[in-house]
């Protein structure tokens, strides 16, 4: 017998989080709980209006999604649950991801092992996470980068897509001469700007460029991939499984996020499809609660690059679990995702 | 502490098994055992010279493969083991599959659940298996088909690639007017023959055609896919993950086999890559021992079509486990793959 519930939470961000698309000061989330006997699986949604979701749409579809889980009534039939969820509603990936995470948490708790272990993965195989430097004044960007270096982060991901992009990169390089830097334009550049920036960024030792152009310009992405000096990672351009073959000759790396693709099983499918095309894989996140990011941490051993600092940006977190040390993200050795409500 | 061993076995076939490529009267196998504490995982290799393997090559590479498993020394780190195995040697898929199966059996035994349950799959979601009718005289083919119908098999897979193909199909249709029939030419036709046969087979209510042309003629496969009347399944043309995108516009279905692809994780990767391309998935097998086919039975819920009767053709089997009832293949509800040495 499976029972379910969910609740909205507002998690304030420490300061503001600004990218090319806009700025926010809190992360609105919906926490999902799925109970079976003495065990509870927990997940959470971090809806993003970029992908058509709000707290309202998540809470609107969750009752039907959770009814589908209850109808399967078997916490270990994760693939069947996944198919039922996809049958309930198209799109709505964050809502489905919340349910998927809670189900996988519950299943691994039932097996008595951390989720990564059920999946056959070894935590030590995960790549270190980058630390995200959001858009701000060059002075603030420099401070933020310097603080991250002091905290031992070996990789910085610098958000670009402003009219001062070069200043921002120079500000970071000034305090981080040897650090690996990745940049993310969040669709802000034109293809020509992107190729020009790519050459300049290559001269400044940047590792790769994420989502240089809008997702609705696939030929623009191809142009940047063909003419740019740096490898290209597709984020907004690669949401779900069917997108992987589409971007295979337009990018070098795909950035997978549970909140874009709709759940753990779809993310794993995407990893494997990416490998079939010789693409590298990044596992990323939104600004989101530990209750959801924990699942991505368990998947990180499948990836070449990790960008899993989304919960560090929160001033409050409803759940705890991960520890961050010099870019290494570790979950406690507890069954399931290992998250617990914050005391 | 992990310890390993392996032994050769010869399993006589009940009669002979003939396909377009040739005939055989026994299945040579190597059984692999991996022990960790009180638990033992079992797998087996069914090497096929079509894919460059013999009993000799399997036993030649197994010591290094098993040393890699011992070096990981953690039965749940299946992905790391998989990477190490691929690092030891390219090709040699049956040898690697035997080790992969034994490792997955051991891991699921340690978790205390059937392998399909560790993988999140529900046995009831598996498609029914076809029953294979090998090449023979039309009279023998008719008898074999009639016996399979009497046994309740709902789907027959008829091996073709002779100069009497139409007679063989007519012989089966005579005793199985309503039964689903699939045909498998095992690379025997030219593209033009295949297109002609496809039209004739469509008139005889055949569901699809497997591997009509040689794997080394990819443009021929494309020609059959474009001009033939029936869907096309790629078997010899689709061995490993990287082949999936290659056949995506040349076939409708991919037939995955552990003995071709090298193990459980590669097979799962291929399923997901196939889905990314909108391909349907068949899970197939060689003439092989229960000790290996059991793993494919656990994967069957991921597939649209199953062809898992390869151990039924054996007169003796070193391991037991699966039961076949009217096309439904069921493993006992025991941890791991559920196989046990035959008493």
XYZ file of C-alpha atoms in Angstrom:
686
model
C 0.000 0.000 0.000
C 1.504 3.292 -1.126
C 0.426 6.707 0.119
C 1.614 10.083 -1.070
C 1.539 13.766 -0.225
C 3.231 16.987 -1.245
C 3.756 20.518 0.044
C 4.987 23.826 -1.336
C 8.119 25.398 0.124
C 9.828 28.705 -0.541
C 13.585 28.607 -0.101
C 15.287 32.014 0.010
C 18.464 32.403 -2.042
C 21.530 33.830 -0.326
C 21.471 37.196 -2.120
C 20.222 37.045 -5.698
C 20.904 34.618 -8.538
C 21.204 36.301 -11.924
C 21.739 34.746 -15.328
C 21.224 36.123 -18.840
C 17.483 35.383 -18.675
C 16.788 37.150 -15.392
C 17.233 37.268 -11.668
C 15.644 35.579 -8.689
C 15.879 35.750 -4.923
C 14.092 32.574 -3.937
C 13.592 29.028 -5.168
C 10.022 27.834 -5.058
C 9.800 24.115 -4.624
C 7.269 21.382 -4.060
C 8.394 18.517 -1.859
C 6.865 15.114 -2.641
C 6.711 12.224 -0.194
C 5.810 8.656 -1.071
C 5.238 6.235 1.798
C 5.230 2.474 1.747
C 4.998 0.794 5.134
C 7.655 2.217 7.400
C 9.636 3.824 4.572
C 9.281 7.241 2.974
C 10.806 8.387 -0.295
C 11.345 12.105 -0.767
C 11.726 14.173 -3.906
C 11.219 17.774 -4.928
C 10.381 19.843 -7.986
C 12.229 23.015 -8.965
C 9.970 24.316 -11.745
C 11.476 26.697 -14.282
C 9.275 28.934 -16.380
C 11.839 28.530 -19.194
C 10.487 25.003 -19.499
C 6.864 25.968 -19.041
C 6.451 25.189 -15.376
C 5.466 27.118 -12.273
C 4.628 26.082 -8.729
C 1.021 26.239 -9.887
C 1.444 23.805 -12.770
C 3.424 21.424 -10.560
C 0.777 21.291 -7.858
C -1.910 21.018 -10.551
C -0.484 17.843 -12.102
C 0.960 16.181 -8.988
C -2.312 14.590 -7.812
C -2.654 12.677 -11.094
C 1.028 11.749 -11.143
C 0.895 10.470 -7.579
C -2.312 8.552 -8.319
C -0.369 6.787 -11.082
C 2.312 5.773 -8.571
C -0.357 4.514 -6.206
C -1.965 2.541 -9.037
C 1.273 0.642 -9.709
C 1.509 -0.030 -5.962
C 5.000 -1.487 -6.179
C 7.973 0.689 -5.226
C 10.422 -1.490 -7.166
C 8.576 -1.330 -10.497
C 10.336 1.907 -11.338
C 10.210 1.483 -15.098
C 6.485 0.812 -15.072
C 5.940 3.841 -12.827
C 8.000 5.905 -15.260
C 5.823 4.811 -18.183
C 2.636 5.558 -16.255
C 3.917 9.012 -15.358
C 4.666 9.738 -18.994
C 1.173 8.510 -19.810
C -0.430 10.949 -17.381
C 0.916 14.116 -18.920
C 3.443 15.322 -21.477
C 5.905 18.050 -20.535
C 5.811 19.085 -16.859
C 9.283 17.660 -16.312
C 9.925 19.099 -12.831
C 6.660 17.666 -11.504
C 7.509 14.252 -12.929
C 11.108 14.520 -11.705
C 9.912 15.141 -8.141
C 7.865 11.948 -8.256
C 10.665 10.015 -9.968
C 13.172 11.081 -7.305
C 10.828 10.142 -4.458
C 10.157 6.726 -6.035
C 13.844 5.996 -6.546
C 14.610 7.142 -3.002
C 11.933 4.781 -1.686
C 13.124 1.840 -3.829
C 16.754 2.190 -2.755
C 15.674 2.535 0.880
C 13.771 -0.691 0.477
C 16.892 -2.382 -0.914
C 18.860 -0.910 1.980
C 21.511 0.797 -0.144
C 22.314 4.308 -1.379
C 20.639 5.016 -4.718
C 23.952 5.096 -6.580
C 24.662 1.583 -5.341
C 21.337 0.264 -6.618
C 22.307 1.791 -9.957
C 25.686 0.048 -9.905
C 27.631 3.301 -9.529
C 30.581 4.101 -7.275
C 30.514 7.595 -5.691
C 34.273 7.935 -6.079
C 33.841 7.866 -9.870
C 31.947 11.177 -9.869
C 33.709 14.216 -11.364
C 34.147 17.281 -9.115
C 31.420 19.901 -9.340
C 31.952 23.371 -10.675
C 30.984 26.380 -8.585
C 28.618 28.801 -10.293
C 29.421 32.499 -10.466
C 26.196 34.305 -11.400
C 26.023 37.584 -13.296
C 26.875 40.655 -11.223
C 29.189 43.687 -11.298
C 32.780 42.759 -12.128
C 33.792 43.600 -8.529
C 31.170 41.284 -7.043
C 32.017 38.578 -9.570
C 35.679 38.841 -8.582
C 34.789 38.574 -4.895
C 32.554 35.588 -5.463
C 35.199 33.829 -7.548
C 37.876 34.554 -4.957
C 35.689 33.150 -2.178
C 35.065 29.977 -4.206
C 38.812 29.556 -4.795
C 39.388 30.012 -1.061
C 36.807 27.299 -0.445
C 38.849 24.983 -2.661
C 36.557 24.736 -5.695
C 38.737 23.615 -8.613
C 36.297 24.659 -11.362
C 34.269 27.832 -11.841
C 31.247 28.149 -14.110
C 30.869 31.797 -15.029
C 27.473 33.007 -16.186
C 27.702 35.308 -19.194
C 25.330 36.929 -21.663
C 25.757 40.599 -20.691
C 27.295 43.608 -22.420
C 30.334 43.244 -20.101
C 31.152 39.564 -20.666
C 34.879 40.112 -21.247
C 35.180 42.210 -18.103
C 33.487 39.455 -16.104
C 35.835 36.776 -17.389
C 38.844 39.023 -16.795
C 37.638 39.696 -13.247
C 37.510 35.968 -12.568
C 40.837 35.251 -14.257
C 42.475 37.973 -12.131
C 41.813 36.000 -8.947
C 41.854 32.526 -10.500
C 44.781 32.379 -12.911
C 45.083 28.567 -12.849
C 41.492 27.512 -12.183
C 39.424 25.677 -14.771
C 36.773 28.085 -16.066
C 33.641 27.154 -17.993
C 31.208 29.776 -19.230
C 27.461 29.628 -19.739
C 25.717 32.192 -21.947
C 22.220 30.776 -21.348
C 21.165 31.409 -24.980
C 22.216 35.062 -24.920
C 24.539 35.334 -27.912
C 24.023 35.406 -31.646
C 25.946 32.720 -33.543
C 28.457 35.310 -34.780
C 28.967 36.784 -31.317
C 29.399 33.268 -29.978
C 32.131 32.381 -32.474
C 33.939 35.648 -31.731
C 33.615 35.135 -27.970
C 34.719 31.522 -28.330
C 38.051 32.636 -29.825
C 38.524 35.261 -27.122
C 37.572 32.811 -24.349
C 39.978 30.202 -25.758
C 42.758 32.783 -25.435
C 41.742 33.172 -21.792
C 42.021 29.445 -21.128
C 38.309 28.728 -20.851
C 37.446 25.000 -21.068
C 34.109 25.105 -22.925
C 31.103 27.262 -23.706
C 27.630 26.263 -22.616
C 24.479 27.101 -24.585
C 25.910 30.024 -26.554
C 22.791 30.624 -28.677
C 19.028 30.262 -28.300
C 17.650 26.724 -28.272
C 15.282 27.653 -31.082
C 18.244 28.277 -33.387
C 19.617 24.774 -34.015
C 21.487 25.888 -37.128
C 23.075 28.658 -35.084
C 24.285 26.052 -32.616
C 25.721 24.036 -35.485
C 27.498 27.160 -36.753
C 29.100 27.788 -33.351
C 30.082 24.138 -33.076
C 31.711 24.196 -36.499
C 33.407 27.576 -36.312
C 34.005 28.208 -32.618
C 37.371 27.653 -30.967
C 35.961 25.879 -27.900
C 33.847 22.785 -27.287
C 30.129 23.473 -26.988
C 27.783 22.147 -24.301
C 24.062 21.964 -25.073
C 21.752 22.734 -22.159
C 18.516 24.449 -23.178
C 18.988 22.772 -26.604
C 18.917 19.289 -25.063
C 16.004 18.613 -22.767
C 14.848 15.051 -23.361
C 15.980 11.801 -24.933
C 14.841 12.623 -28.464
C 16.979 15.780 -28.403
C 20.218 13.828 -28.000
C 20.539 12.616 -31.617
C 19.427 16.089 -32.757
C 22.306 17.863 -31.028
C 24.848 15.126 -31.715
C 26.432 16.999 -34.606
C 25.887 20.440 -33.078
C 27.544 20.034 -29.688
C 30.307 18.181 -27.872
C 28.682 17.877 -24.458
C 25.084 17.561 -23.266
C 24.039 19.021 -19.925
C 21.369 16.777 -18.389
C 19.107 17.988 -15.616
C 16.369 16.044 -13.903
C 14.152 19.135 -13.919
C 14.400 19.375 -17.704
C 14.068 15.724 -18.640
C 11.447 14.578 -16.157
C 13.229 12.064 -13.985
C 16.019 9.698 -13.168
C 15.237 7.078 -15.791
C 15.046 9.611 -18.615
C 18.358 11.100 -17.466
C 19.988 7.671 -17.578
C 18.505 7.019 -21.013
C 20.017 10.312 -22.169
C 23.457 9.450 -20.802
C 23.473 6.264 -22.839
C 22.114 7.860 -25.998
C 24.805 10.530 -25.644
C 27.484 7.827 -25.387
C 26.131 6.211 -28.562
C 26.933 9.470 -30.330
C 30.305 10.008 -28.695
C 29.015 13.024 -26.770
C 30.359 13.879 -23.358
C 27.893 14.244 -20.501
C 27.440 16.920 -17.861
C 24.994 16.511 -15.027
C 23.564 19.833 -13.932
C 20.822 21.265 -11.785
C 18.638 24.295 -11.174
C 18.793 26.412 -8.047
C 17.091 23.686 -6.100
C 16.598 22.000 -2.777
C 18.791 19.232 -1.473
C 15.687 17.035 -1.674
C 16.041 16.997 -5.449
C 19.715 17.695 -6.064
C 20.657 14.637 -3.996
C 19.374 12.393 -6.792
C 21.626 14.094 -9.331
C 24.592 13.609 -7.016
C 23.889 9.866 -7.096
C 23.917 9.953 -10.908
C 27.148 11.948 -11.162
C 29.422 8.897 -11.599
C 27.802 8.486 -15.045
C 28.953 11.965 -16.112
C 32.184 13.566 -17.309
C 31.335 16.954 -15.816
C 29.228 17.918 -12.809
C 27.521 21.195 -12.025
C 25.747 20.358 -8.807
C 26.071 23.395 -6.598
C 22.456 24.548 -6.990
C 21.566 23.969 -3.372
C 24.620 25.850 -2.078
C 23.046 29.067 -3.309
C 20.147 28.715 -0.875
C 20.091 30.573 2.434
C 17.784 27.897 3.844
C 17.287 24.303 2.841
C 14.409 22.116 3.941
C 16.568 18.973 3.705
C 20.181 18.163 4.325
C 22.525 15.489 3.146
C 25.338 16.472 0.788
C 28.690 17.766 1.903
C 30.881 19.829 -0.440
C 34.620 19.730 -0.057
C 36.828 21.273 -2.685
C 34.429 20.378 -5.470
C 33.821 16.831 -4.222
C 30.151 16.358 -3.428
C 29.437 13.474 -1.104
C 26.170 12.025 0.120
C 26.127 10.234 3.455
C 26.256 6.443 3.244
C 22.551 6.028 3.985
C 19.877 4.124 2.035
C 18.062 5.953 -0.752
C 19.155 9.439 -1.740
C 20.246 9.976 1.866
C 18.402 13.262 2.416
C 16.757 14.061 5.739
C 14.537 16.928 6.842
C 16.688 19.691 8.328
C 16.444 19.651 12.122
C 37.154 -10.306 -1.097
C 36.075 -11.603 -4.473
C 37.182 -14.912 -5.969
C 36.410 -16.269 -9.406
C 36.582 -19.382 -11.523
C 35.294 -20.706 -14.823
C 34.804 -24.026 -16.619
C 34.018 -25.176 -20.144
C 30.803 -27.094 -20.801
C 29.427 -28.746 -23.924
C 25.652 -28.737 -24.122
C 24.172 -31.013 -26.803
C 21.394 -29.553 -28.945
C 18.193 -31.554 -29.299
C 18.739 -32.529 -32.955
C 20.522 -29.891 -35.036
C 20.131 -26.134 -35.242
C 20.469 -24.796 -38.781
C 20.370 -21.204 -39.987
C 21.519 -19.629 -43.252
C 25.127 -19.516 -42.038
C 25.418 -23.147 -41.024
C 24.414 -25.923 -38.712
C 25.405 -27.066 -35.255
C 24.608 -29.902 -32.903
C 26.009 -28.593 -29.657
C 26.478 -25.325 -27.810
C 29.888 -24.839 -26.317
C 29.810 -22.648 -23.278
C 32.034 -21.363 -20.514
C 30.394 -20.948 -17.127
C 31.793 -18.170 -14.932
C 31.389 -18.008 -11.160
C 32.175 -14.995 -9.000
C 32.139 -15.480 -5.247
C 31.909 -12.882 -2.520
C 31.499 -14.221 0.990
C 28.613 -16.666 1.059
C 27.203 -15.571 -2.299
C 28.036 -16.738 -5.809
C 27.100 -15.030 -9.058
C 26.893 -17.175 -12.177
C 27.129 -16.280 -15.838
C 28.031 -18.001 -19.073
C 29.471 -17.247 -22.487
C 28.029 -18.567 -25.737
C 30.758 -17.566 -28.184
C 29.820 -17.243 -31.843
C 32.452 -17.371 -34.555
C 30.336 -14.868 -36.520
C 31.482 -12.352 -33.930
C 35.044 -13.605 -33.783
C 34.842 -15.770 -30.707
C 35.454 -19.411 -29.898
C 35.674 -21.353 -26.667
C 39.410 -20.878 -27.001
C 39.277 -17.090 -27.198
C 36.836 -16.938 -24.286
C 39.023 -19.011 -21.995
C 42.056 -17.045 -23.184
C 40.693 -13.652 -22.108
C 38.688 -14.693 -19.035
C 41.619 -14.682 -16.593
C 42.336 -11.010 -17.343
C 38.647 -10.087 -17.244
C 38.155 -11.823 -13.916
C 41.300 -10.205 -12.522
C 39.688 -6.845 -13.365
C 36.598 -7.794 -11.362
C 38.780 -8.853 -8.460
C 40.668 -5.551 -8.657
C 37.449 -3.544 -8.211
C 36.608 -5.813 -5.270
C 33.082 -4.408 -4.873
C 30.158 -6.382 -6.290
C 27.892 -3.323 -6.375
C 30.239 -1.118 -8.418
C 28.859 -2.596 -11.616
C 29.534 0.417 -13.779
C 33.160 0.606 -12.701
C 33.548 -3.127 -13.338
C 32.025 -2.612 -16.781
C 34.553 0.110 -17.596
C 37.449 -2.024 -16.380
C 36.262 -4.958 -18.491
C 36.151 -2.739 -21.557
C 39.625 -1.555 -20.667
C 41.000 -5.105 -20.595
C 40.112 -6.050 -24.127
C 38.111 -4.835 -27.108
C 35.682 -7.180 -28.832
C 35.306 -10.571 -27.145
C 31.693 -9.763 -26.267
C 30.619 -13.234 -25.096
C 33.533 -13.447 -22.676
C 32.706 -10.028 -21.262
C 28.991 -10.859 -21.179
C 29.645 -13.961 -19.090
C 31.482 -11.850 -16.516
C 28.858 -9.094 -16.672
C 26.046 -11.580 -16.050
C 27.854 -13.185 -13.128
C 28.540 -9.759 -11.587
C 24.938 -8.635 -11.942
C 23.698 -11.933 -10.538
C 25.979 -11.470 -7.544
C 24.937 -7.834 -6.988
C 21.218 -8.602 -7.084
C 21.748 -11.558 -4.762
C 23.474 -9.217 -2.368
C 20.499 -6.829 -2.538
C 18.207 -9.802 -1.977
C 16.031 -9.234 -5.051
C 15.686 -10.676 -8.557
C 17.894 -8.827 -11.042
C 14.908 -7.306 -12.851
C 13.800 -5.766 -9.564
C 17.184 -4.176 -8.957
C 16.839 -2.693 -12.435
C 13.374 -1.321 -11.645
C 11.629 -3.684 -14.071
C 8.421 -5.667 -13.603
C 8.486 -9.201 -15.087
C 4.842 -8.891 -16.172
C 5.851 -6.097 -18.577
C 7.945 -8.479 -20.698
C 6.654 -9.309 -24.179
C 6.068 -13.004 -24.982
C 8.952 -14.801 -26.631
C 8.861 -16.153 -30.140
C 9.682 -19.791 -30.778
C 12.438 -20.359 -33.318
C 11.901 -22.696 -36.264
C 15.342 -23.453 -37.723
C 16.020 -24.314 -41.354
C 15.045 -27.860 -42.347
C 12.962 -29.707 -44.962
C 9.492 -28.212 -45.360
C 7.985 -31.327 -43.731
C 10.211 -31.021 -40.658
C 9.593 -27.276 -40.494
C 5.868 -27.914 -40.597
C 6.155 -30.494 -37.791
C 8.243 -28.202 -35.649
C 5.844 -25.306 -36.161
C 2.853 -27.508 -35.374
C 4.494 -28.716 -32.158
C 5.207 -25.129 -31.109
C 1.588 -24.161 -31.761
C 0.467 -27.150 -29.683
C 2.756 -25.935 -26.916
C 0.932 -22.600 -27.005
C 3.637 -20.392 -28.509
C 1.877 -17.349 -29.971
C 4.764 -16.227 -32.191
C 7.058 -18.178 -34.509
C 10.391 -16.955 -35.793
C 11.141 -18.795 -39.019
C 14.736 -19.004 -40.161
C 15.138 -18.353 -43.882
C 17.959 -17.814 -46.342
C 17.632 -20.996 -48.447
C 16.570 -21.668 -52.021
C 13.186 -22.882 -50.683
C 12.217 -19.928 -48.493
C 8.677 -19.599 -49.832
C 8.027 -23.295 -49.316
C 9.207 -23.007 -45.717
C 6.914 -20.083 -44.967
C 4.001 -21.836 -46.679
C 4.683 -24.971 -44.630
C 4.479 -22.939 -41.412
C 1.425 -20.970 -42.534
C -0.340 -24.266 -43.340
C -0.302 -25.305 -39.680
C -0.334 -21.788 -38.190
C -2.855 -19.731 -40.136
C -3.411 -17.157 -37.362
C -0.038 -17.194 -35.615
C 2.282 -14.206 -35.673
C 5.237 -15.081 -37.892
C 8.575 -13.264 -38.022
C 11.327 -14.319 -40.405
C 15.094 -14.104 -40.057
C 17.311 -14.365 -43.135
C 20.581 -14.091 -41.167
C 22.233 -11.944 -43.878
C 21.413 -14.401 -46.673
C 19.607 -12.225 -49.226
C 20.723 -9.580 -51.669
C 18.932 -6.254 -51.276
C 16.821 -6.930 -54.362
C 15.859 -10.418 -53.207
C 15.004 -8.980 -49.809
C 12.644 -6.373 -51.250
C 10.958 -8.989 -53.406
C 10.656 -11.403 -50.466
C 9.386 -8.609 -48.249
C 6.411 -8.043 -50.556
C 5.694 -11.771 -50.754
C 6.027 -12.187 -46.975
C 3.729 -9.219 -46.369
C 1.099 -11.004 -48.455
C 1.552 -14.009 -46.171
C 0.936 -11.957 -43.054
C 4.505 -11.915 -41.778
C 5.153 -9.279 -39.071
C 8.721 -8.247 -39.879
C 11.968 -9.353 -41.524
C 15.155 -9.715 -39.540
C 18.612 -9.078 -40.967
C 17.699 -9.515 -44.641
C 21.142 -8.595 -46.021
C 24.777 -8.890 -44.924
C 25.885 -6.601 -42.126
C 28.731 -5.367 -44.303
C 26.208 -3.892 -46.752
C 24.723 -0.955 -44.820
C 23.434 0.692 -47.985
C 21.726 -2.569 -48.892
C 19.985 -2.518 -45.532
C 18.878 1.052 -46.191
C 17.525 -0.018 -49.591
C 15.466 -2.819 -48.021
C 14.204 -0.474 -45.315
C 13.141 2.105 -47.888
C 11.662 -0.192 -50.497
C 10.544 -3.287 -48.611
C 6.931 -3.871 -47.588
C 7.727 -5.004 -44.039
C 9.530 -3.498 -41.046
C 13.187 -4.450 -40.788
C 14.992 -5.681 -37.674
C 18.765 -5.262 -37.491
C 20.649 -8.074 -35.762
C 24.107 -8.715 -37.208
C 24.074 -5.034 -38.332
C 23.673 -3.801 -34.756
C 26.130 -5.236 -32.289
C 27.139 -2.449 -29.900
C 26.054 0.986 -28.744
C 27.770 2.922 -31.523
C 25.858 0.880 -34.122
C 22.481 2.132 -32.910
C 22.656 5.612 -34.480
C 24.165 4.007 -37.606
C 21.160 1.748 -38.206
C 18.571 4.293 -37.037
C 17.567 5.242 -40.567
C 18.105 1.755 -41.987
C 15.927 -0.346 -39.697
C 12.806 -0.198 -37.544
C 13.864 -2.595 -34.809
C 17.197 -3.507 -33.233
C 17.808 -7.007 -31.912
C 20.050 -6.797 -28.854
C 21.943 -9.807 -27.546
C 24.241 -9.930 -24.564
C 26.626 -12.186 -26.507
C 26.996 -9.556 -29.238
C 27.230 -6.427 -27.142
C 29.331 -7.615 -24.240
C 27.077 -7.376 -21.239
C 24.054 -6.171 -19.378
C 25.067 -2.534 -19.096
C 25.849 -2.192 -22.802
C 22.503 -3.822 -23.635
C 20.687 -1.300 -21.447
C 22.640 1.531 -23.030
C 21.555 0.253 -26.442
C 17.894 0.078 -25.426
C 17.972 3.733 -24.449
C 19.907 4.861 -27.507
C 17.378 2.986 -29.635
C 14.521 4.823 -27.905
C 16.234 8.129 -28.625
C 15.930 7.274 -32.310
C 12.384 5.941 -32.130
C 13.576 2.405 -32.849
C 11.768 -0.584 -31.408
C 13.782 -3.082 -29.396
C 13.995 -6.851 -29.520
C 15.954 -8.815 -26.972
C 17.389 -11.960 -28.448
C 19.860 -14.694 -27.664
C 22.113 -17.353 -29.124
C 21.610 -21.071 -28.614
C 22.809 -20.760 -25.069
C 22.690 -22.083 -21.549
C 20.143 -20.989 -18.994
C 23.079 -19.571 -17.035
C 23.321 -16.768 -19.571
C 19.832 -16.535 -21.055
C 18.389 -15.889 -17.591
C 19.932 -12.418 -17.613
C 18.219 -11.568 -20.902
C 14.914 -12.726 -19.455
C 15.372 -10.169 -16.663
C 15.948 -7.439 -19.279
C 12.927 -8.387 -21.400
C 10.554 -5.830 -19.807
C 12.665 -3.149 -21.550
C 11.910 -4.649 -24.973
C 9.021 -4.643 -27.432
C 9.852 -8.092 -28.780
C 11.521 -11.084 -27.163
C 13.301 -14.001 -28.771
C 14.496 -15.902 -25.749
C 14.019 -19.562 -26.537
C 17.704 -20.312 -27.096
C 18.001 -22.629 -24.112
C 14.902 -24.632 -25.112
C 16.857 -26.031 -28.034
C 19.316 -27.767 -25.723
C 18.960 -31.435 -24.856
C 20.848 -30.825 -21.618
C 21.272 -27.687 -19.584
C 23.774 -27.211 -16.824
C 21.503 -24.738 -15.004
C 17.781 -24.418 -14.543
C 15.477 -21.551 -13.737
C 13.155 -20.299 -16.453
C 9.752 -21.753 -17.180
C 8.094 -21.287 -20.577
C 4.323 -21.224 -20.824
C 2.644 -20.182 -24.036
C 5.407 -17.728 -24.862
C 5.598 -16.287 -21.345
C 9.063 -16.808 -19.919
C 9.217 -16.602 -16.148
C 12.155 -16.722 -13.782
C 11.564 -17.949 -10.250
C 11.212 -15.206 -7.650
C 14.723 -15.723 -6.283
C 17.531 -13.193 -5.784
C 19.877 -12.540 -8.700
C 19.188 -14.110 -12.067
C 17.571 -17.018 -10.239
C 19.530 -19.785 -11.972
C 20.694 -22.877 -10.099
C 22.898 -25.771 -11.123
C 20.727 -28.599 -12.461
C 20.435 -31.369 -9.870
